[in-house]
Coordinates of C-alpha atoms in Angstrom, one line a residue:
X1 CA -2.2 27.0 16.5
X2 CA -3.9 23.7 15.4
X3 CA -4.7 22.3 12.0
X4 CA -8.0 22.1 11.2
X5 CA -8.7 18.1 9.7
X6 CA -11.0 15.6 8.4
X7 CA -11.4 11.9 8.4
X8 CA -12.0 9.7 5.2
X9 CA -13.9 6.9 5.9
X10 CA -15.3 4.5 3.9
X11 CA -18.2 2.0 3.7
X12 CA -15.8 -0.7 2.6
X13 CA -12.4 -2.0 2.6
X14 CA -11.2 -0.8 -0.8
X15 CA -13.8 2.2 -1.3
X16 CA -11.2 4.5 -2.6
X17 CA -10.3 6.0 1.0
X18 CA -6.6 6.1 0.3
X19 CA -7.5 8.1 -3.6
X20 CA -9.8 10.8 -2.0
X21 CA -7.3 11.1 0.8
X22 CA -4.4 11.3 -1.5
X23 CA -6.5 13.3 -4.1
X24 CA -7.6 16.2 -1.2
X25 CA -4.0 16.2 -0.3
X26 CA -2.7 17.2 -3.8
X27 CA -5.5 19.5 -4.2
X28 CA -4.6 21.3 -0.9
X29 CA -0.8 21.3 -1.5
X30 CA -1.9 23.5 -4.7
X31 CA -4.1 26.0 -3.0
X32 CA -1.0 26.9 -0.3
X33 CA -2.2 24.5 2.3
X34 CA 0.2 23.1 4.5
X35 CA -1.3 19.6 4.8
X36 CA -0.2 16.2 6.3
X37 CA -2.1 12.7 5.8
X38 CA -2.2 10.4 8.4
X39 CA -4.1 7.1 8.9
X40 CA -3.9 5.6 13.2
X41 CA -3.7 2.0 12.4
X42 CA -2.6 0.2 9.0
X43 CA -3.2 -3.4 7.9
X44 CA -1.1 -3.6 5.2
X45 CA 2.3 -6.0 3.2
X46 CA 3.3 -2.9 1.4
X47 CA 5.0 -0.5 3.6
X48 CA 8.4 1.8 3.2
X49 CA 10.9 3.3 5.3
X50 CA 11.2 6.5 6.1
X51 CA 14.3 9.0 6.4
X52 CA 14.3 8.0 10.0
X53 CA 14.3 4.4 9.4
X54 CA 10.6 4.3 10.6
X55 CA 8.3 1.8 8.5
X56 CA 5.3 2.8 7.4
X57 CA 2.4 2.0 5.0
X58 CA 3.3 2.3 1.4
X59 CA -0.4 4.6 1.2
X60 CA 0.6 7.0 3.7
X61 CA 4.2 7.2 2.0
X62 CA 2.1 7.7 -1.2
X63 CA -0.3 10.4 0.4
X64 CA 2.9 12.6 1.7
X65 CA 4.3 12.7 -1.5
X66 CA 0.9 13.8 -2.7
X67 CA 0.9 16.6 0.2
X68 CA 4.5 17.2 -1.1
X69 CA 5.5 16.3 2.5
X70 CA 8.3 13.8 3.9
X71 CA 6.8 10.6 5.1
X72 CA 7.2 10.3 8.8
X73 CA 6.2 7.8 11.7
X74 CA 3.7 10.5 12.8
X75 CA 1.7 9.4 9.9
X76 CA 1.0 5.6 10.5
X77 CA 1.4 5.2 14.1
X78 CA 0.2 1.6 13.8
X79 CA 0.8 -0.6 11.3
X80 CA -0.1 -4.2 11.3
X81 CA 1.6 -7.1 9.1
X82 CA -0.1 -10.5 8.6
X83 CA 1.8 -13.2 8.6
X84 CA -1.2 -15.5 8.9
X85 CA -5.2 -15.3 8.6
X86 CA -5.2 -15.2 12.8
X87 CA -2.3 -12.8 13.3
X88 CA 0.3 -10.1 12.6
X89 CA 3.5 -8.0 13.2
X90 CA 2.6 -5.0 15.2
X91 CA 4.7 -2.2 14.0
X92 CA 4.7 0.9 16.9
X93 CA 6.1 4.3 15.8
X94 CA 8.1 2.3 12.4
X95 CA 9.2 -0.3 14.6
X96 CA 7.9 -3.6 15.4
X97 CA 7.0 -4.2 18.5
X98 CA 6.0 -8.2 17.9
X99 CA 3.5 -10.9 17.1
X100 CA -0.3 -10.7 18.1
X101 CA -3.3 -12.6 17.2
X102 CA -6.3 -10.7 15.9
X103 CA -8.0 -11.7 19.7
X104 CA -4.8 -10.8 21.0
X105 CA -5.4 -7.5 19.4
X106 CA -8.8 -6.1 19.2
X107 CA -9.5 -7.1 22.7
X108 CA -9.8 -11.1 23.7
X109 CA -6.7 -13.0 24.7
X110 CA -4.4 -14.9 22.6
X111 CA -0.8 -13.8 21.2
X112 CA 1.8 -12.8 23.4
X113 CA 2.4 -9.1 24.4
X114 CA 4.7 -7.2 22.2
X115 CA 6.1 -4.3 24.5
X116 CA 5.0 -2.1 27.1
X117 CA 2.8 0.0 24.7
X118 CA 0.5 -3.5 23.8
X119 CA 0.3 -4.7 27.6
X120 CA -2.1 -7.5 27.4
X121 CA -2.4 -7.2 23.7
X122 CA -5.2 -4.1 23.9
X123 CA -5.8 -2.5 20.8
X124 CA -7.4 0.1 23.1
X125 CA -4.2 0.9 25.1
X126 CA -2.7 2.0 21.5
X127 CA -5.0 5.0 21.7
X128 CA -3.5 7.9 23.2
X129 CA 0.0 7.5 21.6
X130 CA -2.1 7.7 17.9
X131 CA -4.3 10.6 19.1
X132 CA -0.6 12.2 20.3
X133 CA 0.2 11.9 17.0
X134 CA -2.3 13.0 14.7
X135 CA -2.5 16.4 17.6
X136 CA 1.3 16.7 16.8
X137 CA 0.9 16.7 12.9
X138 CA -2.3 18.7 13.5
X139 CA 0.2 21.1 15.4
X140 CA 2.8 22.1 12.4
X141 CA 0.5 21.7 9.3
X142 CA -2.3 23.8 8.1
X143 CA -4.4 20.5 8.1
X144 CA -4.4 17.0 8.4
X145 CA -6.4 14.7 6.2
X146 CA -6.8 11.5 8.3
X147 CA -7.5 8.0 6.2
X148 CA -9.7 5.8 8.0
X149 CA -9.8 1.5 8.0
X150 CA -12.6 -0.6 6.6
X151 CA -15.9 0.6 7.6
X152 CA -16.4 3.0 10.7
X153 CA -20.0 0.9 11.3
X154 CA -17.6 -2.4 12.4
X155 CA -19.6 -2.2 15.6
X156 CA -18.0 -5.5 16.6
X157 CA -14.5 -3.5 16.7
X158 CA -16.0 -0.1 17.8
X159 CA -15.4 -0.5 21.6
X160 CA -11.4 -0.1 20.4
X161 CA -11.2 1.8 17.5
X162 CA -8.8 3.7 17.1
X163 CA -8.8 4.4 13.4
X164 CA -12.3 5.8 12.2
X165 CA -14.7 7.0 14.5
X166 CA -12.9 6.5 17.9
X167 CA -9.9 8.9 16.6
X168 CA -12.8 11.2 15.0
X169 CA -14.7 11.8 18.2
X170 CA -11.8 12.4 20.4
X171 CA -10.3 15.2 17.3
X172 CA -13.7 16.2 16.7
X173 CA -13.1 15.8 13.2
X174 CA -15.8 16.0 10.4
X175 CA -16.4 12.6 8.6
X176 CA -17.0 12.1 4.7
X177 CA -17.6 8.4 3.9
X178 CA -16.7 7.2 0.6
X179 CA -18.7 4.6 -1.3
X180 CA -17.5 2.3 -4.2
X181 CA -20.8 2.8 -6.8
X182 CA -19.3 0.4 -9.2
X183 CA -19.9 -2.3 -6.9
X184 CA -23.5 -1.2 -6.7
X185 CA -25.7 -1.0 -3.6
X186 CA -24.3 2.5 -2.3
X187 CA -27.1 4.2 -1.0
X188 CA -27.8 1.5 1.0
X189 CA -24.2 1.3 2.3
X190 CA -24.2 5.6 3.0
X191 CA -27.4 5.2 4.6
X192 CA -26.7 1.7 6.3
X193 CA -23.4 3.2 7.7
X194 CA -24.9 6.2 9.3
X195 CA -27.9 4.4 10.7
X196 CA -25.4 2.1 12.4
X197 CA -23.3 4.7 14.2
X198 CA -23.9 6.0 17.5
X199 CA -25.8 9.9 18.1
X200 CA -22.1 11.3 19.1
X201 CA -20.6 9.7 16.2
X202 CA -23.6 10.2 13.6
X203 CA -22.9 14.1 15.3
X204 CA -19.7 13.9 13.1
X205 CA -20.7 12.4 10.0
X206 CA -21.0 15.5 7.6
X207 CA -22.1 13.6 4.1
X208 CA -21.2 11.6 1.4
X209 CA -18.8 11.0 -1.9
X210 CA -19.4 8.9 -4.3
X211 CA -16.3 6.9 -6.1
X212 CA -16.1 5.1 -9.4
X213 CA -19.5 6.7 -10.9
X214 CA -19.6 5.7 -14.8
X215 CA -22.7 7.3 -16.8
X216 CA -24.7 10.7 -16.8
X217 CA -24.3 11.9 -13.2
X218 CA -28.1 13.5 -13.7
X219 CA -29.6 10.3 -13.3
X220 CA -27.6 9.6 -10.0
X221 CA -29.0 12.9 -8.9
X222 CA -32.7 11.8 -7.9
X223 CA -30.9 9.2 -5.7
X224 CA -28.7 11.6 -3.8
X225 CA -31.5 14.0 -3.1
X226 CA -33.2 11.1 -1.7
X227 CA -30.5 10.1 0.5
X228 CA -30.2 13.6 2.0
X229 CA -33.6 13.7 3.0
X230 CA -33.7 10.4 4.6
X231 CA -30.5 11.2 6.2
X232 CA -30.1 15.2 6.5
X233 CA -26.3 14.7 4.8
X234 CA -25.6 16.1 1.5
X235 CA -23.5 14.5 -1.1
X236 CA -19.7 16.2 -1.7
X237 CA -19.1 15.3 -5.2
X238 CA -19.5 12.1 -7.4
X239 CA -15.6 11.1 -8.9
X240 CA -15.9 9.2 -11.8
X241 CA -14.1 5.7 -13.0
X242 CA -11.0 6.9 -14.0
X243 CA -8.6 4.1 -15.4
X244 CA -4.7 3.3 -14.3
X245 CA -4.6 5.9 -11.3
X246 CA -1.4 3.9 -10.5
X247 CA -1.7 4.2 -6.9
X248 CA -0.2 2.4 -4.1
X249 CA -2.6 -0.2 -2.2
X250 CA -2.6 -1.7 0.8
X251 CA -2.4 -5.4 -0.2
X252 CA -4.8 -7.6 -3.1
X253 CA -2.9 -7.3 -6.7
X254 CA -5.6 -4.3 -8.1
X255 CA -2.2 -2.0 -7.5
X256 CA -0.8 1.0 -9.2
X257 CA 0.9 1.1 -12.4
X258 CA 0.0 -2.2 -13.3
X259 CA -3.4 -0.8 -13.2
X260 CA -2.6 1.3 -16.4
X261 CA -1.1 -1.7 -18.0
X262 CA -4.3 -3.8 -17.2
X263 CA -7.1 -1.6 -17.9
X264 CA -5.2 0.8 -20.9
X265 CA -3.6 0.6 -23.9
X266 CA 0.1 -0.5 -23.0
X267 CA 2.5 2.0 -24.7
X268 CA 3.9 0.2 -27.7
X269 CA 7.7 -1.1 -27.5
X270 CA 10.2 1.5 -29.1
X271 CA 12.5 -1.8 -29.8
X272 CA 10.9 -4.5 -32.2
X273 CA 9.9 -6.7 -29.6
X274 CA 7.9 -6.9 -26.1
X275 CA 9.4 -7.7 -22.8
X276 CA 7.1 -10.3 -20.7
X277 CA 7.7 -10.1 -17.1
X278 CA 6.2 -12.9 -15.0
X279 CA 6.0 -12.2 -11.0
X280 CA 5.3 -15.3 -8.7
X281 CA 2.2 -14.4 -6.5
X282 CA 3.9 -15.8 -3.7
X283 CA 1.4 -16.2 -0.4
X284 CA 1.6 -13.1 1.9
X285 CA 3.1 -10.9 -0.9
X286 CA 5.0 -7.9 0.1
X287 CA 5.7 -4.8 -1.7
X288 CA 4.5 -5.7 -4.9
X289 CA 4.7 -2.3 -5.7
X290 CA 8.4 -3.0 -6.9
X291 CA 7.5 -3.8 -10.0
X292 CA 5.6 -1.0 -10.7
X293 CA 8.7 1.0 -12.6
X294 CA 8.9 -2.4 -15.0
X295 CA 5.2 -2.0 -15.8
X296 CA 5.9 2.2 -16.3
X297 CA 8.3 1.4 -19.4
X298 CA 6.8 1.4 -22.5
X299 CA 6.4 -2.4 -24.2
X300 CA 6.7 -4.4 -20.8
X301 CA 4.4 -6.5 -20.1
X302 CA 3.8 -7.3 -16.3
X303 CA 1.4 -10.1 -15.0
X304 CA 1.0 -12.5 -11.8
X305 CA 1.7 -16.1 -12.3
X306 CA 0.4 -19.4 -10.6
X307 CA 1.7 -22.0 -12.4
X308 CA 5.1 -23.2 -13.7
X309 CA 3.3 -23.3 -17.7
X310 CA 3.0 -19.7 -17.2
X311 CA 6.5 -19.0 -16.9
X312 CA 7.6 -20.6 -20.3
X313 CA 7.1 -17.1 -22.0
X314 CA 8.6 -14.4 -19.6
X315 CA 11.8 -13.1 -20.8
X316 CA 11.9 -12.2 -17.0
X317 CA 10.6 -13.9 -13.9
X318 CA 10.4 -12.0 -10.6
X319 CA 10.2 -13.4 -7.4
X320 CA 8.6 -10.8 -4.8
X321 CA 9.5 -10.2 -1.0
X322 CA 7.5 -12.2 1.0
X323 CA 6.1 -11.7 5.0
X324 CA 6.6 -15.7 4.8
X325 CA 9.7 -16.5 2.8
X326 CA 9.6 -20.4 4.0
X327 CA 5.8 -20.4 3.7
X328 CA 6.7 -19.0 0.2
X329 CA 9.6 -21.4 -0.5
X330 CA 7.1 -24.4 0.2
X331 CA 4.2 -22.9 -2.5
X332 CA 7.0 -22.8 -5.1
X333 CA 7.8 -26.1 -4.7
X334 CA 4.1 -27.6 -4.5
X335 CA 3.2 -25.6 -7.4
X336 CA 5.9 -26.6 -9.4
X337 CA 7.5 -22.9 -10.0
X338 CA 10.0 -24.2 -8.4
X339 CA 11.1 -26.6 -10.5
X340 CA 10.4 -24.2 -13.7
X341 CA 12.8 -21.4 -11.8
X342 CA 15.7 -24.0 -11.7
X343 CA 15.4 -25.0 -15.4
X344 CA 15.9 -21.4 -16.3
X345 CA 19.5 -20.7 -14.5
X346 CA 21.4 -23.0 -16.7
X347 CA 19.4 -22.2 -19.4
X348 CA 20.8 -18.5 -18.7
X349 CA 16.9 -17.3 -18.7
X350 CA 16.6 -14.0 -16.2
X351 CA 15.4 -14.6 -12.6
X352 CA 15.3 -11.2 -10.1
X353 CA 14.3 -12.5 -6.5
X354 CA 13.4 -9.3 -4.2
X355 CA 14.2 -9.5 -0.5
X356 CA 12.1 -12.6 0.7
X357 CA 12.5 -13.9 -3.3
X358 CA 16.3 -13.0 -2.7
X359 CA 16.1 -15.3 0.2
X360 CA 14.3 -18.3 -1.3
X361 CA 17.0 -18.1 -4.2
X362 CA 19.8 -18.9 -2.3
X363 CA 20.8 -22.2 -0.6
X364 CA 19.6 -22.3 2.8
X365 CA 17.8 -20.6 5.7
X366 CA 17.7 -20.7 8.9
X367 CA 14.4 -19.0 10.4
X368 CA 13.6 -19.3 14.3
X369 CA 12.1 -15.9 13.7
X370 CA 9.4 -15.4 11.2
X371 CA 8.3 -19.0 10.8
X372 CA 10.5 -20.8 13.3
X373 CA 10.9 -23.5 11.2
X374 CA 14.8 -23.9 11.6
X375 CA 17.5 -24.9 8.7
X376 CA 15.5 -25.2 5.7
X377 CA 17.1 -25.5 1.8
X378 CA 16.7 -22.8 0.0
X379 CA 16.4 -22.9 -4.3
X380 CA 19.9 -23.3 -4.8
X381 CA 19.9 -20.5 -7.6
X382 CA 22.7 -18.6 -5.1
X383 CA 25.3 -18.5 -3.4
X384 CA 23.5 -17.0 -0.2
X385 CA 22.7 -18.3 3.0
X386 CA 19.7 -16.4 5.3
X387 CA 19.9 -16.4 8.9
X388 CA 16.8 -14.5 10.3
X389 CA 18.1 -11.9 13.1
X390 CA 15.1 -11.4 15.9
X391 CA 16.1 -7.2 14.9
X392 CA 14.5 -6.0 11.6
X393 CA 16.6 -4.2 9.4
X394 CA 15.0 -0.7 8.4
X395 CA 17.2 1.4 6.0
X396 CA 17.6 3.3 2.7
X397 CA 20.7 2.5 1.2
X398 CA 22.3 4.3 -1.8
X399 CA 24.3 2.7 -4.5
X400 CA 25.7 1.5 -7.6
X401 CA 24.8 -1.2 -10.2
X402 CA 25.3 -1.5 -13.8
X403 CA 27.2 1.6 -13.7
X404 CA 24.5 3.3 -12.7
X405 CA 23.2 5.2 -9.2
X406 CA 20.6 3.1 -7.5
X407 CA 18.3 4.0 -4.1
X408 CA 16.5 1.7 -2.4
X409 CA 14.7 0.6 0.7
X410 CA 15.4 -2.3 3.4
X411 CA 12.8 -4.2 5.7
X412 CA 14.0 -7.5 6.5
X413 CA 15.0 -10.0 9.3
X414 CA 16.9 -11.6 6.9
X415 CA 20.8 -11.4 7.4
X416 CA 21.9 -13.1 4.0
X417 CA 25.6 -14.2 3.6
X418 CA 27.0 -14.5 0.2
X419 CA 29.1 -16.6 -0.7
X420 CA 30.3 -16.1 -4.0
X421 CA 28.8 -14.5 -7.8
X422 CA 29.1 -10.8 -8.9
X423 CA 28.1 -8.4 -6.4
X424 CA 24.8 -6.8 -6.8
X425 CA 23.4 -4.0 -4.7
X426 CA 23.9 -6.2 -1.5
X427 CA 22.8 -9.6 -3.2
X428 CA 24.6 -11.0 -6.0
X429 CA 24.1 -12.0 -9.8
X430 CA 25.2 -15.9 -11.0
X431 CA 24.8 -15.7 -14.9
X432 CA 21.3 -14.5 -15.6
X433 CA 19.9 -15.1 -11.5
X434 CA 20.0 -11.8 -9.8
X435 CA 19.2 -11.0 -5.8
X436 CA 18.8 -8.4 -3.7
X437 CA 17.4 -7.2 -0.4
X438 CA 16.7 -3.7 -1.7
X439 CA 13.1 -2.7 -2.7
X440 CA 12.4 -0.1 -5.1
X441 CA 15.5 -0.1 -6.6
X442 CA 13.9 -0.5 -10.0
X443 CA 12.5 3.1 -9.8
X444 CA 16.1 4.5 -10.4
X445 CA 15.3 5.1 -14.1
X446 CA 19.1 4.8 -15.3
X447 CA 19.3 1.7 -13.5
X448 CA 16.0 0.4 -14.6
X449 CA 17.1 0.8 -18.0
X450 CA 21.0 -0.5 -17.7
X451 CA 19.1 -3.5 -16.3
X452 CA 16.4 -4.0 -18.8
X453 CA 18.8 -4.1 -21.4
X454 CA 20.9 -6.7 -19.6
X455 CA 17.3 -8.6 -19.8
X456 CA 16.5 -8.3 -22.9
X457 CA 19.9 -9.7 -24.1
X458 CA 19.7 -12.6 -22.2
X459 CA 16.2 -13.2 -23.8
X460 CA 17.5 -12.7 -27.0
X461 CA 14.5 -9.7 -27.1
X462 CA 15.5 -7.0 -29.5
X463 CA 14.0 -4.8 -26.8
X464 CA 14.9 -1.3 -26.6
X465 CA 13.9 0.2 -22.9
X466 CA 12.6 3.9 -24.0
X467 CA 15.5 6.5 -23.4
X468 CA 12.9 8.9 -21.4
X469 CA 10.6 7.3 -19.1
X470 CA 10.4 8.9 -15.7
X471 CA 9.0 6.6 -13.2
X472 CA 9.2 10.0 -10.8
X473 CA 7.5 12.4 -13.5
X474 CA 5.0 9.7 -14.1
X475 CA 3.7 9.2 -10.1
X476 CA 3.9 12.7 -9.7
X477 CA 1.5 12.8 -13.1
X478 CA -0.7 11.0 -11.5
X479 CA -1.0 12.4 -8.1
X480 CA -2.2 15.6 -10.3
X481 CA -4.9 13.6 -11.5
X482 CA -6.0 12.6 -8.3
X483 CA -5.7 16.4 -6.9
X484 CA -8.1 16.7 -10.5
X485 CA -10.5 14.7 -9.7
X486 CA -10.6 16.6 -6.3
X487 CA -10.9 20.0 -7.8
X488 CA -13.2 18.9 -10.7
X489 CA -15.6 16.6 -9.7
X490 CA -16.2 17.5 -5.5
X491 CA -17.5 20.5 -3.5
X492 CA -14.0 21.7 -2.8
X493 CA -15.6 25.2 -0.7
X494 CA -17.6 22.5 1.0
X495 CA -15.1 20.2 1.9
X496 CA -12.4 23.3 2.6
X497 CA -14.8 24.5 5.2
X498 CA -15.6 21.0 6.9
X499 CA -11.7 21.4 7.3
X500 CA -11.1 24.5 8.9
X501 CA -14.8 24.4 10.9
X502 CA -15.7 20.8 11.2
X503 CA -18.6 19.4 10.9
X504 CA -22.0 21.4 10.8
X505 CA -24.5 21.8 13.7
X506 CA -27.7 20.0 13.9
X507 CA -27.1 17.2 11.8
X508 CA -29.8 14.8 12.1
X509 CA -29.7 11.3 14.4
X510 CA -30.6 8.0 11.8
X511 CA -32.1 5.4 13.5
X512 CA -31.6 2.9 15.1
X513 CA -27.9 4.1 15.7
X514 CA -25.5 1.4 17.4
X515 CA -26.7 -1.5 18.9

């Protein structure tokens, strides 16, 4: 028996594909549906490992919890890492597989081949094994709610794709394409993005939903009758702006529950004072999302930093993991956070460094791996020394710190060797420095909290972390809202029978179609 299925597209990068996708997920998972997500190829620095040890994007791990599912490799066959503007980490089936360069990869040489499964670097030669997924998921759920990438109109990248219309046409899955209205212009990108597709794939492309919509949806209506008789494709539903949806993203720093603290009132302290937490926006930022938890509790204050000035208020400074830890290493020191981070150790100020910040903390690395740049010193803030190992480490450990139960995740090349402080998790702690290799470790509420203290006190803070915050409870709260917006605001019979039917006969051809 196979899953019936759908395909999310968008008419942008950052349209709200991974909300809808998550948000029709929830909503299924309620009505008794059996349902999977699954996206073919990811671009992303936030990613998680599975049970398996597979690595993943941090979206799709965010969209199975939404199905009420366990994340698996099935999901994100293909994920992609950048370690530069020109080219990535290919990461086949949670596993990476090598280095490529975007020619390399979408078609043109350049890069050298990463395995078997990339021979010549073909993006194209990736398609059966992602199709063999998305048929197996399709083959033990009810449905499958498939994410796509960018824009399925990328008629430069068409001749490959394997993520929006290429995967579509070969599932014969029905298409709904998101649009962002609060960046204006979206009729023109719905009707823009049809007219640019070819008659097999336009043959797909069942309508519309519009995302972000602030105002009285009846004067949006004149416009959406219009666009269905130029194009023959109704309109789903129109989701409003809704603020703090506290989901994970792919990559830029508009990410989950710092969201909420950005664009909401922040819950006040239950202690007399705030806690300010500064995070270094290192270049090629990985899974920011770490700091999340800190941003859930109630009178912390999270924000991204620059500049050594802005670290003269945090009672906490974090340095994130990092796909370039020496690339990183060499910003902190040409911004002059560098220099700021080392006044605060003797001054017994908190620093937290988080796998690639870990690594720049300690005294020296040696890298023929990631940036092949050989011995280089490291901060100094640690008694750890980093060789990079070509094999990445994947796992998710369990443990203890603080006297309190910590999980985690691992995805690193990094093999660090400490040399002497308190243990802590598998990094260490020197006074008020802390490091560790473990991401999302800070979602453990108890030891959040055990920690937060030990912050505050070193701050000289009377901050009290609030005895009841569930970072759990409080992602799942928000998955429900997304499953709301779904069921309150979108033609859920419509879109249920798009899923088990696909899309409808006779949908008109827009001209001029693909070039």
């Amino acid at each position: 028996m196979r899953g019936g299925g759908l395909l999310v597209a968008g008419t942008t990068s950052d349209a709200g594909k991974s909300v809808v996708t998550a948000g029709i997920c929830r909503w299924l998972v309620r009505q008794g549906v059996k349902v999977a997500p699954f996206k073919g190829q990811n671009m992303s620095l936030n990613s998680f490992v599975t049970r398996e040890g597979a690595e993943i994007g941090r979206a799709q791990a965010m969209q199975a919890q939404a199905a009420r599912v366990e994340p698996t490799a099935l999901m994100n066959p293909v994920l992609l890492k950048p370690g530069s503007d020109r080219s990535s980490q290919v990461v086949l089936m949670g596993k990476p597989v090598g280095e490529l360069s975007a020619r390399g990869f979408f078609g043109g040489p350049g890069g050298s081949s990463p395995g078997k499964m990339l021979h010549g670097g073909r993006q194209k030669e990736l398609f059966e094994p992602v199709l063999a997924c998305l048929e197996e998921l399709r083959a033990t759920h009810d449905a499958v709610i498939c994410e796509g990438a960018g824009s399925p109109a990328e008629i430069n990248l068409r001749r490959t794709d394997i993520v929006n219309m290429g995967i579509a046409r070969a599932a014969r899955l029905p298409v709904v394409v998101v649009g962002d209205i609060d960046r204006g212009g979206v009729f023109a990108q719905f009707f823009g993005t049809t007219a640019l597709l070819a008659p097999e794939d336009q043959e797909l492309v069942a309508g519309y939903l519009v995302n972000k919509f602030r105002g009285d949806v009846t004067l949006l209506e004149p416009g959406l009758d219009m666009l269905h008789g130029l194009t023959g494709r109704r309109t789903f539903g129109v989701l409003p702006y809704a603020h703090g949806l506290g989901i994970d993203e792919e990559d830029g720093l508009r990410v989950s529950l710092r969201g909420a603290v950005r664009e909401s009132v922040v819950a006040p302290p239950v202690g007399a004072d705030v806690l300010r937490v500064a995070v270094c926006a290192v270049p090629l930022m990985s899974n920011f999302t770490d700091v999340d938890a800190l941003a859930a509790e109630p009178g912390v204050i999270v924000r991204f930093v620059d500049r050594p000035e802005e670290l003269a208020d945090a009672d906490l400074v974090v340095v994130p993991g990092t796909r370039g830890t020496v690339k990183a290493l060499a910003w902190l020191r040409e911004r002059g956070l560098a220099d700021a981070l080392a006044r605060r150790a003797p001054e017994g100020r908190p620093v937290l460094g988080i796998c690639g910040g870990f690594q720049a903390l300690g005294e020296q690395i040696d890298d023929e791996v990631e940036s092949r740049a050989g011995t280089v010193d490291g901060l100094g803030l640690l008694p750890v020394r980093v060789r990079f190992a070509p094999e990445k480490t994947l796992a998710r450990p369990v443990g203890e710190a603080l006297g309190e139960r910590v999980e985690g995740y691992e995805i690193h090349h990094g093999v660090a060797e400490v040399l002497g402080g308190e243990a802590f998790l598998d990094g260490c702690r020197v006074g008020a420095v802390w490091g560790t290799h473990w991401h999302g470790s800070l979602e453990s509420d108890g030891f959040r909290r055990a920690f937060l203290r030990e912050v505050a006190a070193a701050a000289g803070r009377a901050f009290v972390p609030a005895p009841d915050t569930s970072f759990g409870a409080l992602r799942e709260e928000q998955l429900d809202r997304l499953g709301d917006l779904i069921e309150e605001h979108a033609d859920t019979g419509a879109l249920l029978r798009l899923i088990e039917k696909g899309a409808p006969a006779g949908l008109p051809f827009v001209p001029p179609g693909a070039p």
